[in-house]
Short mmCIF file of C-alpha atoms and ligand atoms in Angstrom, two decimals:
data_model
loop_
_atom_site.label_atom_id
_atom_site.label_comp_id
_atom_site.label_asym_id
_atom_site.label_seq_id
_atom_site.Cartn_x
_atom_site.Cartn_y
_atom_site.Cartn_z
CA MET A 1 -0.37 -0.04 -0.07
CA ALA A 2 2.69 2.31 0.96
CA SER A 3 4.32 2.91 -2.26
CA THR A 4 1.12 3.55 -4.34
CA VAL A 5 0.70 7.27 -5.38
CA ARG A 6 -2.89 7.97 -4.26
CA VAL A 7 -3.63 11.67 -4.32
CA ARG A 8 -6.48 13.67 -4.03
CA VAL A 9 -8.46 16.88 -4.68
CA ALA A 10 -10.54 17.98 -1.79
CA PRO A 11 -12.82 21.17 -2.98
CA SER A 12 -15.31 22.67 -0.55
CA PRO A 13 -18.67 23.20 -2.59
CA THR A 14 -19.20 26.65 -1.29
CA GLY A 15 -19.17 28.23 -4.73
CA ALA A 16 -18.84 27.63 -8.33
CA PRO A 17 -15.44 25.87 -8.81
CA HIS A 18 -12.38 28.30 -9.67
CA ILE A 19 -9.06 28.47 -11.58
CA GLY A 20 -7.23 27.48 -8.41
CA THR A 21 -9.38 24.71 -7.27
CA LEU A 22 -8.84 23.17 -11.07
CA ARG A 23 -5.38 23.77 -10.88
CA VAL A 24 -5.11 21.68 -7.92
CA ALA A 25 -7.00 19.03 -9.39
CA LEU A 26 -5.14 19.37 -12.53
CA PHE A 27 -1.34 18.94 -11.14
CA ASN A 28 -2.61 15.78 -8.88
CA TYR A 29 -4.62 14.05 -11.74
CA LEU A 30 -1.33 14.58 -13.73
CA PHE A 31 0.89 13.19 -10.99
CA ALA A 32 -1.63 10.38 -10.60
CA ARG A 33 -1.27 9.32 -14.43
CA HIS A 34 2.26 10.04 -14.63
CA THR A 35 2.27 7.11 -11.82
CA PRO A 36 2.14 3.75 -12.88
CA GLY A 37 -1.28 2.40 -10.92
CA GLY A 38 -1.43 6.14 -9.55
CA ILE A 39 -4.97 6.89 -7.71
CA PHE A 40 -6.81 10.07 -8.11
CA VAL A 41 -9.48 10.77 -5.56
CA LEU A 42 -12.11 13.62 -5.41
CA ARG A 43 -13.27 14.18 -1.86
CA ILE A 44 -15.65 16.69 -1.03
CA ASP A 45 -15.02 18.95 1.89
CA ASP A 46 -18.65 20.14 2.85
CA THR A 47 -18.45 20.37 6.61
CA ASP A 48 -19.40 24.28 5.74
CA GLU A 49 -23.21 23.12 6.30
CA ALA A 50 -24.28 26.70 5.85
CA ARG A 51 -22.14 27.66 2.90
CA SER A 52 -22.08 24.18 0.93
CA LYS A 53 -24.65 23.47 -1.84
CA PRO A 54 -25.44 20.42 -3.85
CA GLU A 55 -25.41 22.74 -7.10
CA HIS A 56 -21.89 23.16 -6.51
CA VAL A 57 -20.96 19.46 -6.06
CA GLU A 58 -22.46 19.58 -9.30
CA GLU A 59 -20.43 22.25 -10.95
CA ILE A 60 -17.33 21.00 -9.54
CA LYS A 61 -17.91 17.42 -11.14
CA GLU A 62 -19.13 19.09 -13.80
CA SER A 63 -16.06 21.30 -14.48
CA LEU A 64 -13.72 18.10 -13.80
CA ARG A 65 -15.00 15.94 -16.58
CA TRP A 66 -15.09 18.76 -19.12
CA LEU A 67 -11.35 19.38 -18.46
CA GLY A 68 -11.41 15.63 -18.59
CA LEU A 69 -9.84 14.91 -15.14
CA GLU A 70 -12.09 11.82 -14.47
CA TRP A 71 -11.72 10.60 -10.63
CA ASP A 72 -11.09 6.85 -9.62
CA GLU A 73 -12.37 7.18 -6.46
CA GLY A 74 -15.27 9.79 -5.39
CA PRO A 75 -18.83 10.74 -5.65
CA ASP A 76 -20.38 8.88 -8.47
CA ALA A 77 -17.09 6.87 -8.67
CA GLY A 78 -17.59 5.18 -5.21
CA GLY A 79 -14.29 3.05 -4.28
CA PRO A 80 -12.56 0.70 -1.47
CA TYR A 81 -12.60 3.78 1.18
CA ALA A 82 -15.92 5.25 0.31
CA PRO A 83 -17.77 7.60 1.53
CA TYR A 84 -15.72 10.52 0.19
CA VAL A 85 -17.91 12.88 1.26
CA GLN A 86 -17.02 14.91 4.44
CA SER A 87 -20.57 15.26 5.59
CA GLN A 88 -20.87 11.77 5.27
CA ARG A 89 -18.22 10.77 7.35
CA MET A 90 -19.37 12.10 10.77
CA ALA A 91 -19.45 9.10 12.80
CA ARG A 92 -16.15 8.77 11.90
CA TYR A 93 -14.91 12.15 12.98
CA LYS A 94 -16.65 11.78 16.49
CA GLU A 95 -15.16 8.01 16.90
CA VAL A 96 -11.83 9.76 16.57
CA ALA A 97 -12.52 12.85 18.78
CA ASP A 98 -13.85 10.19 21.53
CA ARG A 99 -10.47 8.14 20.83
CA LEU A 100 -8.15 11.55 21.41
CA LEU A 101 -9.99 12.83 24.36
CA ALA A 102 -10.12 9.08 25.98
CA GLU A 103 -6.23 9.28 25.40
CA GLY A 104 -5.92 12.64 26.80
CA LYS A 105 -4.57 14.17 23.41
CA ALA A 106 -7.49 16.11 23.25
CA PHE A 107 -9.55 18.32 26.07
CA PRO A 108 -12.70 19.84 26.46
CA CYS A 109 -12.85 23.77 26.89
CA TRP A 110 -15.61 25.62 28.05
CA CYS A 111 -14.92 28.86 27.36
CA SER A 112 -17.48 31.20 25.44
CA ALA A 113 -17.17 32.81 22.53
CA GLU A 114 -17.14 36.05 24.33
CA GLU A 115 -15.01 35.09 26.74
CA LEU A 116 -12.47 34.02 24.18
CA GLU A 117 -12.70 37.29 22.28
CA ALA A 118 -11.93 39.28 25.03
CA LYS A 119 -8.65 37.74 25.92
CA ARG A 120 -8.32 38.07 21.98
CA GLN A 121 -8.65 41.69 22.19
CA ALA A 122 -6.69 42.09 25.71
CA ALA A 123 -3.78 40.19 23.68
CA ALA A 124 -3.83 42.58 20.87
CA ARG A 125 -3.78 45.73 23.39
CA GLN A 126 -0.18 44.43 24.44
CA LYS A 127 0.73 43.53 20.66
CA LEU A 128 0.52 39.76 21.53
CA ALA A 129 -0.22 36.96 19.07
CA PRO A 130 -3.56 35.97 20.04
CA ARG A 131 -3.29 32.60 21.66
CA TYR A 132 -5.33 30.39 24.11
CA ASP A 133 -4.70 30.81 27.55
CA GLY A 134 -4.72 27.31 28.58
CA ASN A 135 -7.93 28.17 30.83
CA CYS A 136 -9.30 24.56 30.41
CA LEU A 137 -6.46 22.84 30.24
CA ASN A 138 -5.78 21.68 33.92
CA LEU A 139 -9.94 22.09 35.44
CA THR A 140 -10.74 20.19 38.53
CA ASP A 141 -13.68 18.28 38.55
CA ALA A 142 -15.31 20.69 40.50
CA GLN A 143 -14.77 23.47 38.06
CA ARG A 144 -15.77 21.38 35.00
CA ALA A 145 -18.96 20.67 37.22
CA ALA A 146 -19.47 23.87 37.59
CA TYR A 147 -19.25 24.84 33.87
CA GLN A 148 -21.80 22.23 33.17
CA ALA A 149 -23.90 23.56 35.41
CA GLU A 150 -23.77 26.65 33.90
CA GLY A 151 -25.25 24.84 30.83
CA ARG A 152 -22.10 25.61 28.52
CA ARG A 153 -21.33 22.92 25.96
CA ALA A 154 -17.59 22.39 25.51
CA ALA A 155 -15.71 22.47 22.11
CA LEU A 156 -12.49 19.71 21.60
CA ARG A 157 -9.27 21.41 21.71
CA PHE A 158 -5.97 19.48 20.52
CA ARG A 159 -3.64 19.44 23.43
CA LEU A 160 -0.88 20.74 21.60
CA PRO A 161 2.13 18.52 23.07
CA ASP A 162 5.63 20.44 24.04
CA GLY A 163 8.67 19.68 21.62
CA PRO A 164 10.89 20.51 18.45
CA PRO A 165 9.79 22.52 15.57
CA ILE A 166 7.30 20.65 13.56
CA VAL A 167 9.14 19.96 10.43
CA LEU A 168 7.73 19.61 7.14
CA ASP A 169 10.05 18.48 3.97
CA ASP A 170 7.55 19.83 1.56
CA LEU A 171 7.96 18.51 -1.88
CA ILE A 172 8.06 21.55 -3.55
CA ARG A 173 8.70 24.27 -0.98
CA GLY A 174 11.80 22.59 0.47
CA HIS A 175 12.36 22.13 4.38
CA ILE A 176 10.26 23.98 6.31
CA GLU A 177 10.13 24.31 10.15
CA PHE A 178 6.99 25.38 12.41
CA PRO A 179 7.89 26.71 16.07
CA ARG A 180 5.32 25.38 18.36
CA ASP A 181 4.53 28.68 19.86
CA MET A 182 3.07 29.41 16.37
CA LEU A 183 0.25 27.16 17.55
CA ASP A 184 -1.61 26.44 20.52
CA HIS A 185 -4.08 24.19 21.71
CA PHE A 186 -6.36 24.39 18.66
CA ILE A 187 -9.92 23.58 18.43
CA ILE A 188 -10.92 20.18 16.12
CA VAL A 189 -14.37 20.29 17.48
CA ARG A 190 -16.47 22.93 18.19
CA SER A 191 -19.12 23.71 20.71
CA ASP A 192 -22.11 22.42 18.63
CA GLY A 193 -20.51 19.53 17.99
CA LYS A 194 -18.98 20.30 14.36
CA PRO A 195 -15.48 19.07 13.41
CA VAL A 196 -13.22 21.74 11.94
CA TYR A 197 -11.38 21.60 8.77
CA ASN A 198 -8.24 20.78 10.03
CA PHE A 199 -9.22 17.79 12.15
CA VAL A 200 -11.39 16.09 9.57
CA SER A 201 -9.07 16.37 6.64
CA ALA A 202 -6.11 14.77 8.57
CA ILE A 203 -8.20 12.19 9.30
CA ASP A 204 -9.31 11.75 5.70
CA GLU A 205 -5.86 11.58 4.41
CA VAL A 206 -5.21 8.52 6.47
CA ASP A 207 -8.44 6.98 5.78
CA HIS A 208 -8.11 7.25 2.39
CA HIS A 209 -4.82 6.23 1.97
CA ILE A 210 -3.81 9.60 0.83
CA SER A 211 0.49 9.23 -0.06
CA HIS A 212 0.40 12.65 -1.24
CA VAL A 213 -1.25 16.00 -0.28
CA ILE A 214 -0.94 18.53 -3.11
CA ARG A 215 -2.75 21.77 -2.75
CA GLY A 216 -2.43 25.65 -2.92
CA ASP A 217 0.30 27.05 -0.38
CA ASP A 218 -2.99 28.94 1.00
CA HIS A 219 -2.91 25.74 3.27
CA LEU A 220 0.52 25.83 4.45
CA SER A 221 -0.22 26.91 7.92
CA ASN A 222 -2.79 24.27 8.12
CA THR A 223 -0.27 21.62 7.40
CA PRO A 224 1.61 21.52 11.02
CA LYS A 225 -2.00 21.24 12.73
CA GLN A 226 -2.70 18.17 10.15
CA MET A 227 0.73 16.49 10.67
CA LEU A 228 0.27 16.75 14.66
CA ILE A 229 -3.79 15.42 14.36
CA ALA A 230 -2.04 12.30 12.11
CA GLN A 231 0.76 11.66 14.56
CA ALA A 232 -1.11 11.85 18.00
CA LEU A 233 -3.28 9.08 16.00
CA GLY A 234 -0.11 7.01 15.25
CA PHE A 235 -1.09 7.33 11.75
CA VAL A 236 1.61 8.06 8.78
CA VAL A 237 2.06 11.66 7.68
CA PRO A 238 1.37 11.71 4.20
CA HIS A 239 4.01 13.83 1.85
CA TYR A 240 2.83 17.52 1.20
CA ALA A 241 3.53 19.69 -2.11
CA HIS A 242 2.17 22.94 -1.58
CA LEU A 243 1.64 24.61 -5.38
CA PRO A 244 2.83 28.40 -5.48
CA MET A 245 -0.20 31.00 -5.20
CA ILE A 246 -1.70 32.03 -8.32
CA LEU A 247 -1.57 36.11 -8.78
CA GLY A 248 -3.64 38.32 -11.39
CA MET A 249 -1.72 40.97 -13.44
CA ASP A 250 -1.71 43.09 -11.04
CA LYS A 251 0.45 40.89 -8.41
CA ALA A 252 -2.62 40.61 -5.94
CA ARG A 253 -3.87 37.06 -4.94
CA LEU A 254 -6.16 36.17 -7.46
CA SER A 255 -9.46 36.76 -6.58
CA LYS A 256 -13.24 37.40 -7.72
CA ARG A 257 -11.78 40.93 -8.74
CA HIS A 258 -9.76 39.75 -11.60
CA GLY A 259 -13.04 39.03 -13.58
CA ALA A 260 -14.65 35.74 -14.64
CA GLN A 261 -12.27 33.01 -12.78
CA GLY A 262 -15.07 30.48 -12.62
CA VAL A 263 -13.72 27.85 -14.82
CA LEU A 264 -17.47 26.92 -16.70
CA ASP A 265 -17.36 30.51 -17.12
CA LEU A 266 -14.44 30.31 -19.37
CA ARG A 267 -16.29 27.16 -21.10
CA ASP A 268 -19.37 29.48 -21.66
CA GLU A 269 -17.24 32.27 -23.06
CA GLY A 270 -15.94 29.66 -25.49
CA PHE A 271 -12.48 28.87 -24.09
CA LEU A 272 -11.67 25.19 -25.18
CA LYS A 273 -11.16 22.83 -22.98
CA GLU A 274 -7.40 22.13 -24.09
CA THR A 275 -6.50 25.61 -23.74
CA VAL A 276 -7.90 25.80 -20.35
CA LEU A 277 -5.96 22.52 -19.31
CA ASN A 278 -2.76 23.79 -20.89
CA PHE A 279 -2.67 27.10 -19.26
CA LEU A 280 -3.71 25.84 -15.80
CA VAL A 281 -0.67 23.60 -16.15
CA LEU A 282 1.65 26.58 -16.77
CA LEU A 283 0.54 28.16 -13.63
CA GLY A 284 3.29 27.02 -11.65
CA TRP A 285 4.70 24.20 -13.73
CA SER A 286 7.37 24.50 -16.79
CA TYR A 287 8.81 21.83 -18.94
CA ASN A 288 11.73 24.01 -20.17
CA ASP A 289 12.07 27.48 -21.11
CA LYS A 290 10.69 27.44 -24.63
CA ASP A 291 7.78 24.95 -24.88
CA GLU A 292 4.52 26.10 -23.86
CA ILE A 293 1.91 24.10 -25.82
CA PHE A 294 1.07 20.58 -24.59
CA THR A 295 -1.96 18.11 -24.78
CA LYS A 296 -3.09 16.06 -21.89
CA ALA A 297 -1.15 13.01 -23.42
CA ASP A 298 2.00 15.23 -23.18
CA LEU A 299 1.20 16.45 -19.85
CA ILE A 300 0.76 12.99 -18.52
CA GLU A 301 3.89 12.13 -19.77
CA LYS A 302 6.34 14.93 -18.79
CA PHE A 303 4.78 15.97 -15.16
CA SER A 304 6.50 16.01 -12.37
CA LEU A 305 6.46 17.69 -8.84
CA GLU A 306 10.32 18.57 -9.38
CA ARG A 307 9.17 21.04 -12.41
CA VAL A 308 6.84 23.14 -10.28
CA GLY A 309 8.07 26.41 -9.14
CA LYS A 310 8.08 28.25 -5.80
CA ALA A 311 7.45 31.51 -7.27
CA PRO A 312 4.25 32.64 -7.78
CA ALA A 313 2.62 32.23 -10.97
CA VAL A 314 0.69 34.89 -12.68
CA PHE A 315 -2.81 34.59 -14.42
CA ASP A 316 -2.03 36.61 -17.51
CA GLU A 317 -5.26 36.95 -19.58
CA ALA A 318 -3.60 37.98 -22.80
CA LYS A 319 -1.79 34.88 -22.81
CA LEU A 320 -4.93 32.76 -21.94
CA LEU A 321 -6.57 34.38 -25.25
CA TRP A 322 -3.58 33.76 -27.33
CA MET A 323 -3.16 30.26 -26.77
CA ASN A 324 -6.94 29.82 -27.30
CA GLY A 325 -6.48 31.14 -30.51
CA GLN A 326 -3.91 28.87 -31.28
CA TYR A 327 -6.09 25.82 -30.32
CA LEU A 328 -8.98 27.16 -31.75
CA ARG A 329 -6.85 26.88 -35.43
CA LYS A 330 -5.71 23.41 -34.95
CA ALA A 331 -9.23 22.16 -33.49
CA PRO A 332 -11.14 20.17 -35.83
CA VAL A 333 -13.50 22.41 -37.73
CA ALA A 334 -16.79 20.22 -38.08
CA GLU A 335 -16.52 20.57 -33.79
CA VAL A 336 -15.66 24.34 -34.11
CA ASP A 337 -18.47 24.89 -36.49
CA ALA A 338 -21.05 22.86 -34.65
CA ASP A 339 -20.44 24.90 -31.59
CA LEU A 340 -20.34 28.74 -33.09
CA THR A 341 -23.71 27.25 -35.14
CA ARG A 342 -25.06 26.83 -31.55
CA ARG A 343 -24.00 29.78 -30.12
CA LEU A 344 -25.27 31.96 -32.91
CA GLU A 345 -28.59 30.42 -33.08
CA ALA A 346 -29.10 31.06 -29.34
CA ALA A 347 -27.88 34.86 -29.95
CA TYR A 348 -30.09 35.50 -33.23
CA GLY A 349 -32.65 32.85 -33.49
CA GLU A 350 -34.78 32.61 -36.81
CA ALA A 351 -32.14 34.85 -38.31
CA ALA A 352 -29.21 32.55 -37.79
CA ARG A 353 -31.55 29.33 -38.18
CA ARG A 354 -33.08 30.23 -41.59
CA ASP A 355 -30.42 29.96 -43.43
CA ALA A 356 -27.63 27.17 -42.72
CA ALA A 357 -25.71 27.94 -45.64
CA TYR A 358 -25.46 31.79 -45.07
CA THR A 359 -24.73 31.17 -41.17
CA GLY A 360 -21.88 29.03 -42.38
CA ARG A 361 -20.52 31.48 -44.81
CA VAL A 362 -20.38 33.72 -41.90
CA ILE A 363 -18.40 31.02 -39.54
CA ALA A 364 -16.14 30.39 -42.20
CA LEU A 365 -15.47 34.09 -42.57
CA LEU A 366 -14.90 34.70 -38.85
CA ARG A 367 -13.37 31.59 -37.34
CA ASP A 368 -9.94 32.31 -38.20
CA GLY A 369 -9.74 35.44 -36.51
CA LEU A 370 -11.47 34.44 -33.08
CA LYS A 371 -9.94 34.25 -29.71
CA THR A 372 -13.00 32.74 -28.03
CA LEU A 373 -16.08 30.79 -29.35
CA ASP A 374 -18.23 33.35 -28.04
CA GLU A 375 -16.69 36.72 -29.67
CA ILE A 376 -18.49 35.06 -32.56
CA VAL A 377 -22.20 36.42 -31.25
CA ASP A 378 -20.69 40.02 -31.10
CA GLN A 379 -18.85 39.88 -34.10
CA ALA A 380 -21.44 38.18 -36.54
CA GLY A 381 -24.26 40.57 -35.13
CA PHE A 382 -24.60 42.67 -38.23
CA PHE A 383 -24.89 39.63 -40.67
CA PHE A 384 -27.99 38.44 -38.47
CA ALA A 385 -29.59 41.75 -37.70
CA ASP A 386 -31.59 44.17 -39.75
CA PRO A 387 -31.40 46.85 -39.28
CA MET A 388 -28.20 46.74 -37.43
CA ALA A 389 -27.12 48.41 -34.33
CA TRP A 390 -24.56 51.20 -35.15
CA ASP A 391 -21.42 51.82 -33.17
CA ASP A 392 -21.39 55.46 -32.07
CA ASP A 393 -17.97 55.70 -33.39
CA ALA A 394 -19.57 54.32 -37.06
CA LYS A 395 -22.31 56.67 -36.85
CA ALA A 396 -20.01 59.60 -36.35
CA LYS A 397 -17.50 58.86 -38.70
CA LEU A 398 -19.55 58.46 -41.58
CA ALA A 399 -21.66 61.77 -40.85
CA GLY A 400 -18.43 63.67 -41.13
CA TRP A 401 -16.86 61.67 -44.25
CA PRO A 402 -16.00 64.47 -46.49
CA ARG A 403 -18.03 63.72 -49.92
CA GLY A 404 -19.65 60.43 -47.52
CA LYS A 405 -23.08 60.89 -49.49
CA GLU A 406 -21.47 60.80 -53.05
CA ILE A 407 -19.00 58.00 -52.17
CA LEU A 408 -22.23 56.05 -50.92
CA GLU A 409 -23.77 56.70 -54.27
CA ALA A 410 -20.82 55.91 -56.34
CA VAL A 411 -20.84 52.23 -54.03
CA ILE A 412 -24.37 51.64 -54.63
CA ALA A 413 -24.20 51.90 -58.49
CA LEU A 414 -20.85 49.75 -58.62
CA ILE A 415 -22.55 47.33 -56.72
CA GLU A 416 -25.33 47.36 -58.61
CA LYS A 417 -23.22 47.07 -61.43
CA ALA A 418 -20.75 44.60 -60.45
CA ASP A 419 -20.93 41.09 -62.29
CA LEU A 420 -18.98 39.00 -60.31
CA PHE A 421 -19.81 39.61 -56.69
CA THR A 422 -16.57 38.17 -55.33
CA PRO A 423 -14.00 39.73 -53.10
CA GLU A 424 -11.30 39.69 -56.00
CA ALA A 425 -13.69 41.18 -58.60
CA LEU A 426 -14.90 43.82 -55.67
CA GLU A 427 -11.60 45.36 -54.91
CA ILE A 428 -11.06 46.02 -58.40
CA THR A 429 -14.21 47.70 -58.89
CA PHE A 430 -13.85 49.61 -55.84
CA ARG A 431 -10.21 50.70 -56.91
CA ALA A 432 -11.21 51.92 -60.37
CA GLY A 433 -14.36 53.63 -58.84
CA ALA A 434 -11.99 55.58 -56.76
CA GLU A 435 -9.95 56.25 -58.78
CA ALA A 436 -12.73 57.89 -61.33
CA MET A 437 -13.70 60.46 -58.16
CA SER A 438 -9.80 61.21 -57.38
CA LEU A 439 -10.15 59.54 -54.06
CA LYS A 440 -7.83 57.33 -51.93
CA PHE A 441 -8.98 53.72 -52.05
CA LYS A 442 -9.57 54.05 -48.17
CA ASP A 443 -12.03 56.74 -48.70
CA PHE A 444 -13.82 54.46 -50.51
CA VAL A 445 -13.30 51.32 -48.57
CA HIS A 446 -14.13 52.82 -44.77
CA PRO A 447 -17.33 54.91 -45.58
CA THR A 448 -18.46 51.40 -47.06
CA ARG A 449 -17.49 49.50 -44.13
CA PHE A 450 -19.73 51.69 -41.79
CA ALA A 451 -22.77 51.49 -44.13
CA THR A 452 -22.80 48.12 -44.38
CA THR A 453 -21.84 46.71 -40.80
CA GLY A 454 -22.58 49.91 -38.52
CA ARG A 455 -18.81 49.48 -37.38
CA THR A 456 -15.52 50.98 -37.96
CA SER A 457 -13.58 47.46 -37.38
CA GLY A 458 -14.17 43.76 -38.46
CA PRO A 459 -13.22 41.05 -40.79
CA SER A 460 -11.80 41.86 -44.69
CA LEU A 461 -14.24 44.21 -46.15
CA PHE A 462 -14.89 42.39 -49.67
CA HIS A 463 -15.22 39.13 -48.19
CA LEU A 464 -17.91 40.18 -46.07
CA LEU A 465 -19.61 42.18 -48.68
CA GLU A 466 -19.87 38.82 -50.57
CA VAL A 467 -21.42 37.09 -47.45
CA LEU A 468 -24.00 39.62 -46.84
CA GLY A 469 -24.75 39.23 -50.43
CA ARG A 470 -25.62 42.19 -53.23
CA ASP A 471 -29.25 42.38 -51.72
CA ARG A 472 -28.22 43.50 -48.08
CA CYS A 473 -25.36 45.50 -49.32
CA LEU A 474 -27.48 47.52 -51.28
CA ALA A 475 -30.34 47.82 -48.92
CA ARG A 476 -27.79 48.85 -46.31
CA LEU A 477 -26.36 51.07 -48.42
CA ARG A 478 -29.50 52.87 -49.62
CA ALA A 479 -30.34 53.37 -46.11
CA ALA A 480 -27.25 54.87 -45.08
CA PRO A 481 -26.76 58.19 -46.91
CA ALA A 482 -29.82 59.76 -44.82
CA PHE A 483 -28.16 58.73 -41.83
CA PRO A 484 -28.32 60.47 -39.36
CA SER A 485 -30.54 63.21 -40.62
CA PRO A 486 -33.37 62.19 -38.88
CA ALA A 487 -31.72 62.48 -35.57
N1 LIG B 501 -11.33 22.46 1.30
C1 LIG B 501 -10.38 23.13 0.88
C2 LIG B 501 -10.35 24.08 -0.26
O1 LIG B 501 -11.42 23.98 -1.08
C3 LIG B 501 -8.92 22.21 0.45
C4 LIG B 501 -8.28 21.45 1.06
C5 LIG B 501 -7.03 20.66 1.32
O2 LIG B 501 -6.54 20.39 -0.20
O3 LIG B 501 -6.51 20.17 2.03
O4 LIG B 501 -9.54 24.85 -0.05
#
């Protein structure tokens, strides 16, 4: 058993799963899959009853499945050490708490929240660290009875043994010593009977035979407590590997402030799972100085904890977009097109459904410039909306364009007469038309774009005119010269 690699991701279902959780999941998954016989466990840390929600458990499972991080043991999958959901293991935690109490390794504490708070404030006034003062450590039977008689309910505290610093040889962070005075006789079961995270987590690692705990370094301060609990129970302490924190571009710890960090939001915005997986692994791991694009199979082959750095990783949104563009270009066209069609139909309904060939041409035109799949909805708007929604910028530019009305009238005449409605033929016609009026080519091109799309930028003009088709182009150009006079 001891040599088997068994790792876990243990999300708390208190919100939609975010980038940080999925990064931890990915590193654990890769570590397990890289190691012959390695097992990847999904544990649900739902001891926070008030904030844990079943829908978030579903979102966690959905995001893991979306990224292809299938778990070997856990909810739905089952496994030899089931259950893997903390709220289903309360009897086990109670049994362990009773054992620690019976062995004198834990003790009841009757101090009320108010009393503890008053002591914390007093310590703060004296600029001392807020530590439990040991009030209930050595109570006499009479004192205990008195507390009980007051109707107080006891919390259970871990009796912190004296000793040398607690030593952690972290597989990423290296040798760390935690002096005992950083800790105190910490609570393991609250006075309402609820066990705390550090306590239940330490028990779970052992009961689930976890060999390596790979998680974010925000948990580093929990580790000595979990190690002490495991040791007090005579358990083998797992290896630990704390991943570097993830910062936003502003160098602050990544948080909701940094926009949509929900993993399912990324999917809905049109990031491919291949991109997200590749991007996530680079938040802490690197293979060498040059390679950045890795498939899941590459990662399984190449992943190791030795190549995980200590320095904080930076979540670079521009890089995420760039990478998604790369993957979109490589993805099977039929799959990408099917997804884009779904998005256009959802956004534009009948207008996108009416003529599959037209929608297909719109997609073919825009596909290669996309960085996310959902960008298509914004970029394709003018193909499906009649009348178009005008950008203020396009409106102002067209209204102020020198000889704008005259130019559009000339363009209308050219388009009416054009024999061939192809990008190449249109370009030749436009160049000749501009020359005939002693204008620059761009003086012809820009007003035509504003009038036919209501925008100042977009895909190549002659290609988009071709897709719009002669009739739509003419109708828009004819409507445009009067613009914006009614206002
Ligand atoms: N439930 C904890 C969290 O969501 C993780 C626990 C752990 O990995 O030890 O952050």
